[in-house]
PDB file of C-alpha atoms in Angstrom:
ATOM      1  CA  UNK K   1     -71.725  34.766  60.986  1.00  0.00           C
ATOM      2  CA  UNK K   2     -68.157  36.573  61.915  1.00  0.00           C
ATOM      3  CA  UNK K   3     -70.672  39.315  62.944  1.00  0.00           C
ATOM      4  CA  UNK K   4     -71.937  37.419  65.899  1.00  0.00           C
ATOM      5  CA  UNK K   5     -68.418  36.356  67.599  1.00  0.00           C
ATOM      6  CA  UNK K   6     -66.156  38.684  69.349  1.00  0.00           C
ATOM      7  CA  UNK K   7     -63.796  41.253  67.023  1.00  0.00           C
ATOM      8  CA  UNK K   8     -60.867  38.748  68.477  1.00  0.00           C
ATOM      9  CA  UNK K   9     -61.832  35.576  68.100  1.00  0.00           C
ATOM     10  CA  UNK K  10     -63.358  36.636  64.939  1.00  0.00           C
ATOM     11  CA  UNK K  11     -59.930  37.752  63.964  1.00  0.00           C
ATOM     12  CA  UNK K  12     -58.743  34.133  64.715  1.00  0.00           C
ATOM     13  CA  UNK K  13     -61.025  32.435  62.950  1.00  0.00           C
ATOM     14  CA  UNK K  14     -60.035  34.955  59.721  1.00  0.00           C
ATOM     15  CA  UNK K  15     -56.459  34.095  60.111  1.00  0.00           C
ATOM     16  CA  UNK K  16     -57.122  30.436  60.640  1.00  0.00           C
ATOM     17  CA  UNK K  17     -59.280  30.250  57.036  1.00  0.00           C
ATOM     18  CA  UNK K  18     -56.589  32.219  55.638  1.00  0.00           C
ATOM     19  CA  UNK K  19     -53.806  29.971  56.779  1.00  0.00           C
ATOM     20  CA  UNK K  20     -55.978  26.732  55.680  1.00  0.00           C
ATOM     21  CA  UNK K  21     -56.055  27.874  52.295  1.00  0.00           C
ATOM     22  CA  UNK K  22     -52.608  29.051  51.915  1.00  0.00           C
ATOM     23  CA  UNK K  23     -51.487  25.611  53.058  1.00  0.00           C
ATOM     24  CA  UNK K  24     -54.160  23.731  50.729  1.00  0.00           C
ATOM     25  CA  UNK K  25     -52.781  26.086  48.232  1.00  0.00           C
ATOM     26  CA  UNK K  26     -49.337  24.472  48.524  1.00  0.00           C
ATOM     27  CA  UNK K  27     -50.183  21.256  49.081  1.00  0.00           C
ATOM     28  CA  UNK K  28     -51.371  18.478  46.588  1.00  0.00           C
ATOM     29  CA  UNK K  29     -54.828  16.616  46.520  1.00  0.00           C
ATOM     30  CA  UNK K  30     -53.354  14.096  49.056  1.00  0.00           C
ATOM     31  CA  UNK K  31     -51.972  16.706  51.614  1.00  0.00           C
ATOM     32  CA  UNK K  32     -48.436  15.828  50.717  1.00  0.00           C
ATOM     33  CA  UNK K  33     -46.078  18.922  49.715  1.00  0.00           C
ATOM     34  CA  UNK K  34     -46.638  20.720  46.408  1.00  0.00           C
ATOM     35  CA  UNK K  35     -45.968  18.936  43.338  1.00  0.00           C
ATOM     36  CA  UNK K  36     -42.747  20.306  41.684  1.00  0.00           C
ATOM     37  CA  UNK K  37     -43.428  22.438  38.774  1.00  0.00           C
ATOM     38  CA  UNK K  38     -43.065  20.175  35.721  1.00  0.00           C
ATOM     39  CA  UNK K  39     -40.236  21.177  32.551  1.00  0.00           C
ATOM     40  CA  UNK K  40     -41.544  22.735  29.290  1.00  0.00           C
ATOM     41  CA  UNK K  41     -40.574  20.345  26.713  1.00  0.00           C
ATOM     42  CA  UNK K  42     -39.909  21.092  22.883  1.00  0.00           C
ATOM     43  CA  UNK K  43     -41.530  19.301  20.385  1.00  0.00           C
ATOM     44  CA  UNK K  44     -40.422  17.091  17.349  1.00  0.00           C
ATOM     45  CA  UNK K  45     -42.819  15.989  15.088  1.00  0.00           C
ATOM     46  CA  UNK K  46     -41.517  12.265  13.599  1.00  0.00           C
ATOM     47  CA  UNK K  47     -43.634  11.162  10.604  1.00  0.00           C
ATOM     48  CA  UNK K  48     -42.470   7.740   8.283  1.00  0.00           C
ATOM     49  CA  UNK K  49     -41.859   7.824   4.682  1.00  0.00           C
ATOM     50  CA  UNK K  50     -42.803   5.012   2.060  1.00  0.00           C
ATOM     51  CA  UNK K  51     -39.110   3.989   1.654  1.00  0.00           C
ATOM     52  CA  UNK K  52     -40.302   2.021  -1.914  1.00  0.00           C
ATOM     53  CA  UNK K  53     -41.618   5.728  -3.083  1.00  0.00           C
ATOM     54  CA  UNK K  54     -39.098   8.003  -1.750  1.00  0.00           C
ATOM     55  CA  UNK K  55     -35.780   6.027  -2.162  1.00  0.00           C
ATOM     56  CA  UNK K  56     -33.793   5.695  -5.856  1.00  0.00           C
ATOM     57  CA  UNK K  57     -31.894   2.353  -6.580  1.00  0.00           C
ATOM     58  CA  UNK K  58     -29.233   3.446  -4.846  1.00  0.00           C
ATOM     59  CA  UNK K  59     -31.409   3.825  -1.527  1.00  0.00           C
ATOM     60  CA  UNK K  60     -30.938   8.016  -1.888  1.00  0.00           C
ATOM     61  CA  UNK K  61     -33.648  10.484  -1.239  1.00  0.00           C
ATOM     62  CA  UNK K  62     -35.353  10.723  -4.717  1.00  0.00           C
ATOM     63  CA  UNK K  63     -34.905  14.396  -6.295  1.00  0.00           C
ATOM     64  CA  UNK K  64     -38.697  15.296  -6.342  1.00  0.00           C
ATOM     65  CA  UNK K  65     -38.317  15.011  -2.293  1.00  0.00           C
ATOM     66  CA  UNK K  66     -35.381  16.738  -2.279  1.00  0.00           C
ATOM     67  CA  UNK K  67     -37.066  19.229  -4.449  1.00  0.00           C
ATOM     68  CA  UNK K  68     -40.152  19.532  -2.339  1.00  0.00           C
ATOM     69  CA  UNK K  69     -38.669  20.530   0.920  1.00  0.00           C
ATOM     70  CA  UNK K  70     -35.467  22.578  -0.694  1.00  0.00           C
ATOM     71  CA  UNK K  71     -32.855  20.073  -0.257  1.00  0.00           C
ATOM     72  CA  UNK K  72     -29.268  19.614  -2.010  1.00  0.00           C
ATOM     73  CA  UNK K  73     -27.796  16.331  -3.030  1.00  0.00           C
ATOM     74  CA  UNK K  74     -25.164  16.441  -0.125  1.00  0.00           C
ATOM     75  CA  UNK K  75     -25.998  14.292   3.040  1.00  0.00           C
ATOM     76  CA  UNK K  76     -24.810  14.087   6.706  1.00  0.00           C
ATOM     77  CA  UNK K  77     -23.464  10.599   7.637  1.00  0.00           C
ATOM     78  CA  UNK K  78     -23.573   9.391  11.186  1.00  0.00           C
ATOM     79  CA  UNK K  79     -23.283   6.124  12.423  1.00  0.00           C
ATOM     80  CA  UNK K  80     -25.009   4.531  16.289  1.00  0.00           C
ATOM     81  CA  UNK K  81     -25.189   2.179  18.628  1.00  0.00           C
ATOM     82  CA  UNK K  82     -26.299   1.819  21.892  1.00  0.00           C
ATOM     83  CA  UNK K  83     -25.202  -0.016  25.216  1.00  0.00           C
ATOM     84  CA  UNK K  84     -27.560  -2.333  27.275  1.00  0.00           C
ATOM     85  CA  UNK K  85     -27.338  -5.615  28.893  1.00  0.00           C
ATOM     86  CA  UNK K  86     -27.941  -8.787  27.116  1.00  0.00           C
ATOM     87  CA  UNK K  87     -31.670  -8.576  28.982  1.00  0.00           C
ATOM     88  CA  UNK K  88     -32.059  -4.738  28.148  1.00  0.00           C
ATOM     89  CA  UNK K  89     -31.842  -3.790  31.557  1.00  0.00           C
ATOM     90  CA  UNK K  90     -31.733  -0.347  30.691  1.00  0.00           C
ATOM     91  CA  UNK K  91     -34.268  -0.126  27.952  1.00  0.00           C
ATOM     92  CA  UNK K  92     -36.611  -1.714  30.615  1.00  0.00           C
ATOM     93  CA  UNK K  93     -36.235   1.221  32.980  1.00  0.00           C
ATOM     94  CA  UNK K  94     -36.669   3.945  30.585  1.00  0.00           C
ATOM     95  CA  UNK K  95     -33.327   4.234  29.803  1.00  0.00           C
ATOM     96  CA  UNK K  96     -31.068   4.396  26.766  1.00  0.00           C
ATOM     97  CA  UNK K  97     -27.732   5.246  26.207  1.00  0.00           C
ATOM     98  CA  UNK K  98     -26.003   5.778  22.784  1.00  0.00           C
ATOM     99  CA  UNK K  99     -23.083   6.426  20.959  1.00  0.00           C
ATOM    100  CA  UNK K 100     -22.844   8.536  17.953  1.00  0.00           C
ATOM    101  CA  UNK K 101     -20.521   9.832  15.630  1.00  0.00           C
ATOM    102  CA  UNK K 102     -21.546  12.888  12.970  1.00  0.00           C
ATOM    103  CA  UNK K 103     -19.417  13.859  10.061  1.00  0.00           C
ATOM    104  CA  UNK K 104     -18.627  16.611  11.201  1.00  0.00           C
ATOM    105  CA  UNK K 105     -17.141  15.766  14.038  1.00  0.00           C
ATOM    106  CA  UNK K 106     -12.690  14.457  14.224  1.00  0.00           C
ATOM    107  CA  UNK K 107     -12.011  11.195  14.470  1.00  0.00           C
ATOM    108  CA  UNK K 108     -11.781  11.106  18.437  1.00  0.00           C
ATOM    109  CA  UNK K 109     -15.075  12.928  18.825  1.00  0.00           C
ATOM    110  CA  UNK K 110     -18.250  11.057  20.328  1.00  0.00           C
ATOM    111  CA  UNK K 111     -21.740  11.997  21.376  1.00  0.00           C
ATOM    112  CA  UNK K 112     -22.714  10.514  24.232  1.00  0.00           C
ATOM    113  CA  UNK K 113     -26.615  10.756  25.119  1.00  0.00           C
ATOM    114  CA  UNK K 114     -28.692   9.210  28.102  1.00  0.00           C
ATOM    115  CA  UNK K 115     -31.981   9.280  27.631  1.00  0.00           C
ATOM    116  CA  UNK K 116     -34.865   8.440  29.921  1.00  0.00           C
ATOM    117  CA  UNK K 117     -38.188   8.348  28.351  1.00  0.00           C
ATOM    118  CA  UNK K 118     -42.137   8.493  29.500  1.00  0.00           C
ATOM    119  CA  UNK K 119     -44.781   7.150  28.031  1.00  0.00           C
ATOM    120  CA  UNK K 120     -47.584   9.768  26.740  1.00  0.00           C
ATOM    121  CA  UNK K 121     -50.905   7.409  27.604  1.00  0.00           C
ATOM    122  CA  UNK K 122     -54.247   8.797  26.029  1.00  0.00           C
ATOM    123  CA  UNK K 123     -52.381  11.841  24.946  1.00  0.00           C
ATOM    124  CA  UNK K 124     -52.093  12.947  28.409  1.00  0.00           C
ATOM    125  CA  UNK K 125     -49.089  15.181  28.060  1.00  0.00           C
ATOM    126  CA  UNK K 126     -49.531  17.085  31.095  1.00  0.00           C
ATOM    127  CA  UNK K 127     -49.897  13.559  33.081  1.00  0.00           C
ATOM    128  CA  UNK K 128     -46.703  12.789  31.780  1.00  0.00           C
ATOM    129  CA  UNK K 129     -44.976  15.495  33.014  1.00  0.00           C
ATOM    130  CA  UNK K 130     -45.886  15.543  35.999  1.00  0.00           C
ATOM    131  CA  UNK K 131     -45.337  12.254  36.587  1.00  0.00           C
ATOM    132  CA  UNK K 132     -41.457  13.218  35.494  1.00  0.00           C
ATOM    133  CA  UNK K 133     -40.973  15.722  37.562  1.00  0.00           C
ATOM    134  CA  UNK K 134     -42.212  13.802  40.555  1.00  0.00           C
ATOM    135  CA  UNK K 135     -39.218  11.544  39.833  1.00  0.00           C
ATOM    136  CA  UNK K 136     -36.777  14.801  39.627  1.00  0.00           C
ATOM    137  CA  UNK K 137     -36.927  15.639  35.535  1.00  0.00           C
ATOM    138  CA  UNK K 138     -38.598  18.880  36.914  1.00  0.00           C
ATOM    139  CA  UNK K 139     -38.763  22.604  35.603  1.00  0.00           C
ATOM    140  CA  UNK K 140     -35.209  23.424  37.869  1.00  0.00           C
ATOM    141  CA  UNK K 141     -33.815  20.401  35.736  1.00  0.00           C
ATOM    142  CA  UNK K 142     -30.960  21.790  33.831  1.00  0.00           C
ATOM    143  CA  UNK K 143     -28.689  18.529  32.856  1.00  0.00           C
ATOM    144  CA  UNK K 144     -31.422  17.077  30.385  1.00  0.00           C
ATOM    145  CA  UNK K 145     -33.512  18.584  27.633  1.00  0.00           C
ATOM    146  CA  UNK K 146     -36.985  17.605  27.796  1.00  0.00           C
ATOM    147  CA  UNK K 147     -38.972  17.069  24.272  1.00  0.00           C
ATOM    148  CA  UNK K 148     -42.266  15.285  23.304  1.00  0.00           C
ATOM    149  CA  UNK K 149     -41.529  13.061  20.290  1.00  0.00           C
ATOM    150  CA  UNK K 150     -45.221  13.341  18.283  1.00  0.00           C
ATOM    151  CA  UNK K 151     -45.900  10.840  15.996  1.00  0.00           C
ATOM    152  CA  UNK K 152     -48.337   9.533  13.993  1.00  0.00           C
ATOM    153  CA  UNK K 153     -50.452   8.272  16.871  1.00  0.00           C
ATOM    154  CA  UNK K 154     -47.959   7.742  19.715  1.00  0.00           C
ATOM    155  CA  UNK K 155     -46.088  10.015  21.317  1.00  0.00           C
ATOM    156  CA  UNK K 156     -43.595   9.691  23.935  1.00  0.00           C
ATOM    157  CA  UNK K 157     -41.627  12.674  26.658  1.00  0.00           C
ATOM    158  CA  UNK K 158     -37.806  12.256  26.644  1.00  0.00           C
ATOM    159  CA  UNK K 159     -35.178  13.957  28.949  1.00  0.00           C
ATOM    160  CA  UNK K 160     -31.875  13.664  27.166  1.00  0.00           C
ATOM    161  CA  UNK K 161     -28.467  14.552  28.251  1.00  0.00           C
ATOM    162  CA  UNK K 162     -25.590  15.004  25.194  1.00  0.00           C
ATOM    163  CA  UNK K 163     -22.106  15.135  26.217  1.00  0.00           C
ATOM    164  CA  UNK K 164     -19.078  15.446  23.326  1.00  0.00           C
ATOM    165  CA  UNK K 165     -16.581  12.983  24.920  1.00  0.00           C
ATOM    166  CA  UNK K 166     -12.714  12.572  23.389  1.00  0.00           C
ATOM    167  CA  UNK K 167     -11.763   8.906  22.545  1.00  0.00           C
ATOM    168  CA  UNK K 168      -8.081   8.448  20.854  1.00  0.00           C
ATOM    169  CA  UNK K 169      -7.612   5.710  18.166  1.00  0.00           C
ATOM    170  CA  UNK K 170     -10.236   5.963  15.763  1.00  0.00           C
ATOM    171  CA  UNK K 171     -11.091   7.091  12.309  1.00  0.00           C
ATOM    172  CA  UNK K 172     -13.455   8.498  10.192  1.00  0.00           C
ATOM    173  CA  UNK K 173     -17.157   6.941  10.876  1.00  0.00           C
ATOM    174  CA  UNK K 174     -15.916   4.045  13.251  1.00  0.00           C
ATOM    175  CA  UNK K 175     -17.471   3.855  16.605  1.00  0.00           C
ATOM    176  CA  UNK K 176     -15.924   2.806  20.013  1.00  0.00           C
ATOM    177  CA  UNK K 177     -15.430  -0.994  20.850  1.00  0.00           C
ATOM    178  CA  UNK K 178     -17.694  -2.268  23.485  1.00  0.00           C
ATOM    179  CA  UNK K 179     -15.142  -1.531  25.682  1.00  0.00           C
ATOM    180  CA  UNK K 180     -13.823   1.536  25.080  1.00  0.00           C
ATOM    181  CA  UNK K 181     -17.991   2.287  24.795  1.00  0.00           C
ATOM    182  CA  UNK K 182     -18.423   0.881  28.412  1.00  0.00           C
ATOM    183  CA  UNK K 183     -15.700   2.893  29.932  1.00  0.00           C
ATOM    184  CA  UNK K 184     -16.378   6.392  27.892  1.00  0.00           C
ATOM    185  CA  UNK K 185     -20.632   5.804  29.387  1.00  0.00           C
ATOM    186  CA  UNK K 186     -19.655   4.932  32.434  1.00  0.00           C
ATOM    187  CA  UNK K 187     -17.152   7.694  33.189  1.00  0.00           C
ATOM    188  CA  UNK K 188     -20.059  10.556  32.396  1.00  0.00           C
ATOM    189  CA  UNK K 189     -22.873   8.975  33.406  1.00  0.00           C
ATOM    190  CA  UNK K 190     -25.119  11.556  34.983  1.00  0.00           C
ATOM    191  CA  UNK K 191     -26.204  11.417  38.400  1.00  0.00           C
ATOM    192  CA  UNK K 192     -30.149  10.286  37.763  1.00  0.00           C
ATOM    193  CA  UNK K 193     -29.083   7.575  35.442  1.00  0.00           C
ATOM    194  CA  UNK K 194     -26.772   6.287  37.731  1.00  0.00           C
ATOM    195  CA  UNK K 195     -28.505   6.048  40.247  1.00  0.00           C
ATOM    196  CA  UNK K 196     -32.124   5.431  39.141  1.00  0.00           C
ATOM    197  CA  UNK K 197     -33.005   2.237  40.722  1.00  0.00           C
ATOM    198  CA  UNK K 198     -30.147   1.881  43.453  1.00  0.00           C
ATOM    199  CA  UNK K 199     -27.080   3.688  43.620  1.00  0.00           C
ATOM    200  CA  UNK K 200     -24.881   3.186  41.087  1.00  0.00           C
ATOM    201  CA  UNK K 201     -27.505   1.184  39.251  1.00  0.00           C
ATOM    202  CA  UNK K 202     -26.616   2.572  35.938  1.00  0.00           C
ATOM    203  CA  UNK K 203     -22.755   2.565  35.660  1.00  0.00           C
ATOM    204  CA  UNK K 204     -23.142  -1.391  37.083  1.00  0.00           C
ATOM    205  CA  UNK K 205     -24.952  -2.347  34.110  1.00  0.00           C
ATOM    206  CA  UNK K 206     -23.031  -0.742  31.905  1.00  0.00           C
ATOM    207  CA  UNK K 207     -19.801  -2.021  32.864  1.00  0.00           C
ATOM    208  CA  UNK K 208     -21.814  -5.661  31.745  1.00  0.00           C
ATOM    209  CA  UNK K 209     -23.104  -3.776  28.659  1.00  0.00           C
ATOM    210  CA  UNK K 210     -23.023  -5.444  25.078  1.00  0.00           C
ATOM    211  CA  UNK K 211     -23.024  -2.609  22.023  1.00  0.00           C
ATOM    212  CA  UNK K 212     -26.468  -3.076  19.762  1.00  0.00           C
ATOM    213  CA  UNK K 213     -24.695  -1.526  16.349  1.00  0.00           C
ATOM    214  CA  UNK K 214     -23.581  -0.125  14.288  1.00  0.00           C
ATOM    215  CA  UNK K 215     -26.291   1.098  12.270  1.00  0.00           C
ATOM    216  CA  UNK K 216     -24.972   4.012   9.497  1.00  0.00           C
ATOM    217  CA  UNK K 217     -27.890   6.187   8.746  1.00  0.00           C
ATOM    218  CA  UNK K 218     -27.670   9.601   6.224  1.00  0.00           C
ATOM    219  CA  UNK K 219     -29.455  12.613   7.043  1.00  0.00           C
ATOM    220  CA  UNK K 220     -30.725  15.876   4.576  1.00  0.00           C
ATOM    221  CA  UNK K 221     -31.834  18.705   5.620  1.00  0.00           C
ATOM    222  CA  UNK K 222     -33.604  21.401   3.407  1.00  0.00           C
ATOM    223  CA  UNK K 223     -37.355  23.861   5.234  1.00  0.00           C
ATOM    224  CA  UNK K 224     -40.726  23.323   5.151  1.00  0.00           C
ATOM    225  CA  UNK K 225     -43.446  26.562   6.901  1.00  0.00           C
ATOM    226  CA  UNK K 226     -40.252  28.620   7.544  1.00  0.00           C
ATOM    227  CA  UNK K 227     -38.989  25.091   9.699  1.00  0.00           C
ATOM    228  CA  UNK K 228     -35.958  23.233   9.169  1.00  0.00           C
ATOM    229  CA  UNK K 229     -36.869  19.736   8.366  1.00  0.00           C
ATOM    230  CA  UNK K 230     -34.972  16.554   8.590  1.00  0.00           C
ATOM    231  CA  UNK K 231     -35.382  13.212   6.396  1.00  0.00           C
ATOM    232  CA  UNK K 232     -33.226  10.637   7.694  1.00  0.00           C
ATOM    233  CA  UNK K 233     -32.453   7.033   6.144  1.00  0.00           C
ATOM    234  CA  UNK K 234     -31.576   4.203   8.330  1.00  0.00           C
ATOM    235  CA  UNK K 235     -30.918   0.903   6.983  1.00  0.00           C
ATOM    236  CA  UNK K 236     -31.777  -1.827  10.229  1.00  0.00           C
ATOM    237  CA  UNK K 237     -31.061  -5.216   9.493  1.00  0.00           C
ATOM    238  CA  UNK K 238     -34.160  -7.567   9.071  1.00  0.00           C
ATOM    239  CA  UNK K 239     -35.316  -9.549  11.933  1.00  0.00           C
ATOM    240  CA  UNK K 240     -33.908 -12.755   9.896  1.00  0.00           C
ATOM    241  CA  UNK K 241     -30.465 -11.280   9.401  1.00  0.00           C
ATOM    242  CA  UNK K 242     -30.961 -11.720   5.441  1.00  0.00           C
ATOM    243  CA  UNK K 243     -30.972  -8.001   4.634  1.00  0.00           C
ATOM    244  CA  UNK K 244     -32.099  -4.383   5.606  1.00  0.00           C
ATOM    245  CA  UNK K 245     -35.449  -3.020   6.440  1.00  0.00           C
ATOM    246  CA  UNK K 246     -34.506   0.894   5.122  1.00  0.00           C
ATOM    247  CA  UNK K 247     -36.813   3.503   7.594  1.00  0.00           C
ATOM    248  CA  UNK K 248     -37.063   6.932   6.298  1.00  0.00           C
ATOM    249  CA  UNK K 249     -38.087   9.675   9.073  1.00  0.00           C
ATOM    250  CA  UNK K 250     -39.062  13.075   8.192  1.00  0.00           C
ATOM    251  CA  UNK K 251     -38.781  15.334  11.370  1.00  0.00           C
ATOM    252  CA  UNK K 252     -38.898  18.907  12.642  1.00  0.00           C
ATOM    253  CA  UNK K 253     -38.947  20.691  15.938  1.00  0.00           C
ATOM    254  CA  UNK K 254     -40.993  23.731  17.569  1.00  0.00           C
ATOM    255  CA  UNK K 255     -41.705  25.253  20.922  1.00  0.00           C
ATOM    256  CA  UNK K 256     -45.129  25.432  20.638  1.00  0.00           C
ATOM    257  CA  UNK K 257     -47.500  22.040  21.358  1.00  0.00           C
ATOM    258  CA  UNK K 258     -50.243  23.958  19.268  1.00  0.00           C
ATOM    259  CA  UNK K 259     -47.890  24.422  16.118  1.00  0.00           C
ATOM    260  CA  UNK K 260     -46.800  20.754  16.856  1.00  0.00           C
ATOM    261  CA  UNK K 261     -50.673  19.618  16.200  1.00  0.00           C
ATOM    262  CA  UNK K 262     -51.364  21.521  13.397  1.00  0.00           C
ATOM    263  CA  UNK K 263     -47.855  21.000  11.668  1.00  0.00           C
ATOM    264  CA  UNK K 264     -48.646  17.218  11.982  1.00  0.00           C
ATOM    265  CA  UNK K 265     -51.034  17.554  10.622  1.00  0.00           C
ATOM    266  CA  UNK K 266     -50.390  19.951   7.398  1.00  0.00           C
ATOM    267  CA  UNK K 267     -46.942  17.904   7.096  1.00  0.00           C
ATOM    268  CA  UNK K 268     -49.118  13.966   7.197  1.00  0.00           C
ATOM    269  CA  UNK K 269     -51.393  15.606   4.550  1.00  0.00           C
ATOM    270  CA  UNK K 270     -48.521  16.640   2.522  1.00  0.00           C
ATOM    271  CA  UNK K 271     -46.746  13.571   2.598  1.00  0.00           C
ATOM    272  CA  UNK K 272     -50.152  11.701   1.450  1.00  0.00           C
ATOM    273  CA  UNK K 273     -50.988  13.721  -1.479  1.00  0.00           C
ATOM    274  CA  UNK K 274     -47.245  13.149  -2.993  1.00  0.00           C
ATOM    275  CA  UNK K 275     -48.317   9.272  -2.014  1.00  0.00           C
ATOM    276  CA  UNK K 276     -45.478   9.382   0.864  1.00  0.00           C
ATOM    277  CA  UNK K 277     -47.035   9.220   3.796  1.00  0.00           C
ATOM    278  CA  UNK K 278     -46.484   6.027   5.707  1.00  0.00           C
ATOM    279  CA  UNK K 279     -49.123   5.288   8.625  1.00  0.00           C
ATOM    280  CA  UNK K 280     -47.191   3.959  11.065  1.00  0.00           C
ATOM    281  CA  UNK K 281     -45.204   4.418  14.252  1.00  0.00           C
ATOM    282  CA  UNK K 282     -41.730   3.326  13.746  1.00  0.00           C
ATOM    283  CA  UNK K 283     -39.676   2.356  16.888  1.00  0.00           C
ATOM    284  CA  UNK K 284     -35.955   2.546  15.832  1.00  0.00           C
ATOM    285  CA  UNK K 285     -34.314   2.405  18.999  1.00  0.00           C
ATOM    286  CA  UNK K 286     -36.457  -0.743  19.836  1.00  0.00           C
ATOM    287  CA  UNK K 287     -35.456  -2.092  16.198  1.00  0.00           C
ATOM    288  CA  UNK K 288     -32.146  -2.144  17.168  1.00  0.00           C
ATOM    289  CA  UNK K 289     -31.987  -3.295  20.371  1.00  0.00           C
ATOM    290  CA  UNK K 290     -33.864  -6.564  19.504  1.00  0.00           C
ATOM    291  CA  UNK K 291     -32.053  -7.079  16.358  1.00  0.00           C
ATOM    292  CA  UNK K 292     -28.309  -6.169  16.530  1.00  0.00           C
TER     293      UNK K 292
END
């Protein structure tokens, strides 16, 4: 067809394809500017433990699971809460903030960690990416640490941002008061979280914030397929307020969503044959916000 048109106008008509496609090449399907490339996220596999077959009398990890997975006796305390309003304002948007204290850390020593989390519908990982970086938790994104959390059957993408704050006046495994809490979150409260929804949405609802905590959880660590792995006991109190439901999380983390699948996998069928394996998706962070 080019053959039958002048070399010139021809030569127009050439440049004119060519510049339609580099701008449909950098443009989405509704003619808007690209899409931002979305983050690569890690991956931690979270699978539940039978806490009746796993736990001894003294709610400790049993020796023939410490055995299993190359663990020693010793434990890492740490102790959380986390700061919404009395509505869960936060937790509504995505959004949690907590407070924790390791071991290992001195007295005055806090993490602080903001977290804003997307839902993983139909196991449309990809979908939930993008959707992030849309809203700014992009591949250029270098305040938060993105990670699927892969469950049992859910899984949801986080972007997290840890800060080790200083806080005078404390001891051992205490945690800050709900006011010291409010004042150490809102002083290094990242930019997205505070302003999410308008500015300075976030740092206005914490300075109304109640504390949901403490809860005082123990964590072992021994390796499973060359990977460290994590079982973790955290004793919630029951809905009623009589006494503690005790959830017992086995965990570990890799770079690679294929190894993720197939370590699920290996790890659920594991857990099953030693008559571990609990079938469920446990929601800690929701646990605790609706019951403390």
């Amino acid at each position: 067809m080019l053959r039958l048109l002048g070399s010139k106008r021809a030569g127009a008509v050439v440049a004119s394809v060519s510049l339609s496609l580099v701008l449909l090449a950098n443009t989405n399907v509704q003619g808007l500017v690209a899409a931002p490339a979305p983050a690569v996220p890690d991956y931690e596999v979270k699978l539940f433990m039978k806490p009746d077959a796993v736990l001894d009398s003294s709610k400790e990890l049993k020796s023939s699971v410490r055995s299993t997975f190359g663990m020693p006796s010793s434990k890492t305390k740490m102790s959380v809460q986390y700061m919404d309003t009395a509505s869960l304002e936060l937790d509504a948007q995505g959004w949690n903030v907590r407070v924790r204290k390791m071991e290992e850390y001195s007295d005055k020593e806090f993490e602080l960690t903001y977290k804003k989390r997307y839902p993983i519908v139909n196991d449309d990982i990809d979908g939930a990416l993008a959707q992030a970086a849309l809203d700014g938790f992009d591949a250029t994104e270098d305040d938060y640490e993105a990670q699927v959390d892969w469950g049992y059957t859910k899984k949801t993408l986080s972007f997290s941002n840890k800060k080790l704050v200083t806080k005078s006046g404390y001891n051992g495994m205490d945690l800050p008061s709900k006011s010291d809490s409010r004042s150490m979150t809102i002083s290094n409260a990242p930019g997205k979280f505070e302003n999410d929804v308008y500015s300075n949405w976030g740092t206005d609802k914490l300075a109304v914030a109640d504390k949901y905590g403490p809860v005082d959880a123990k964590r072992w660590i021994g390796t499973w397929q060359g990977k460290k792995l994590y079982i973790e006991v955290w004793p919630i109190i029951e809905a009623d307020g009589t006494g503690y439901d005790y959830i017992v999380e086995s965990s570990f983390k890799t770079t690679s969503r294929s190894e993720a699948a197939w370590l699920q996998s290996e790890l659920q069928t594991l857990l099953t044959q030693k008559g571990w394996f609990s079938p469920t998706d446990e929601l800690k962070t929701q646990m605790i916000l609706q019951r403390y």
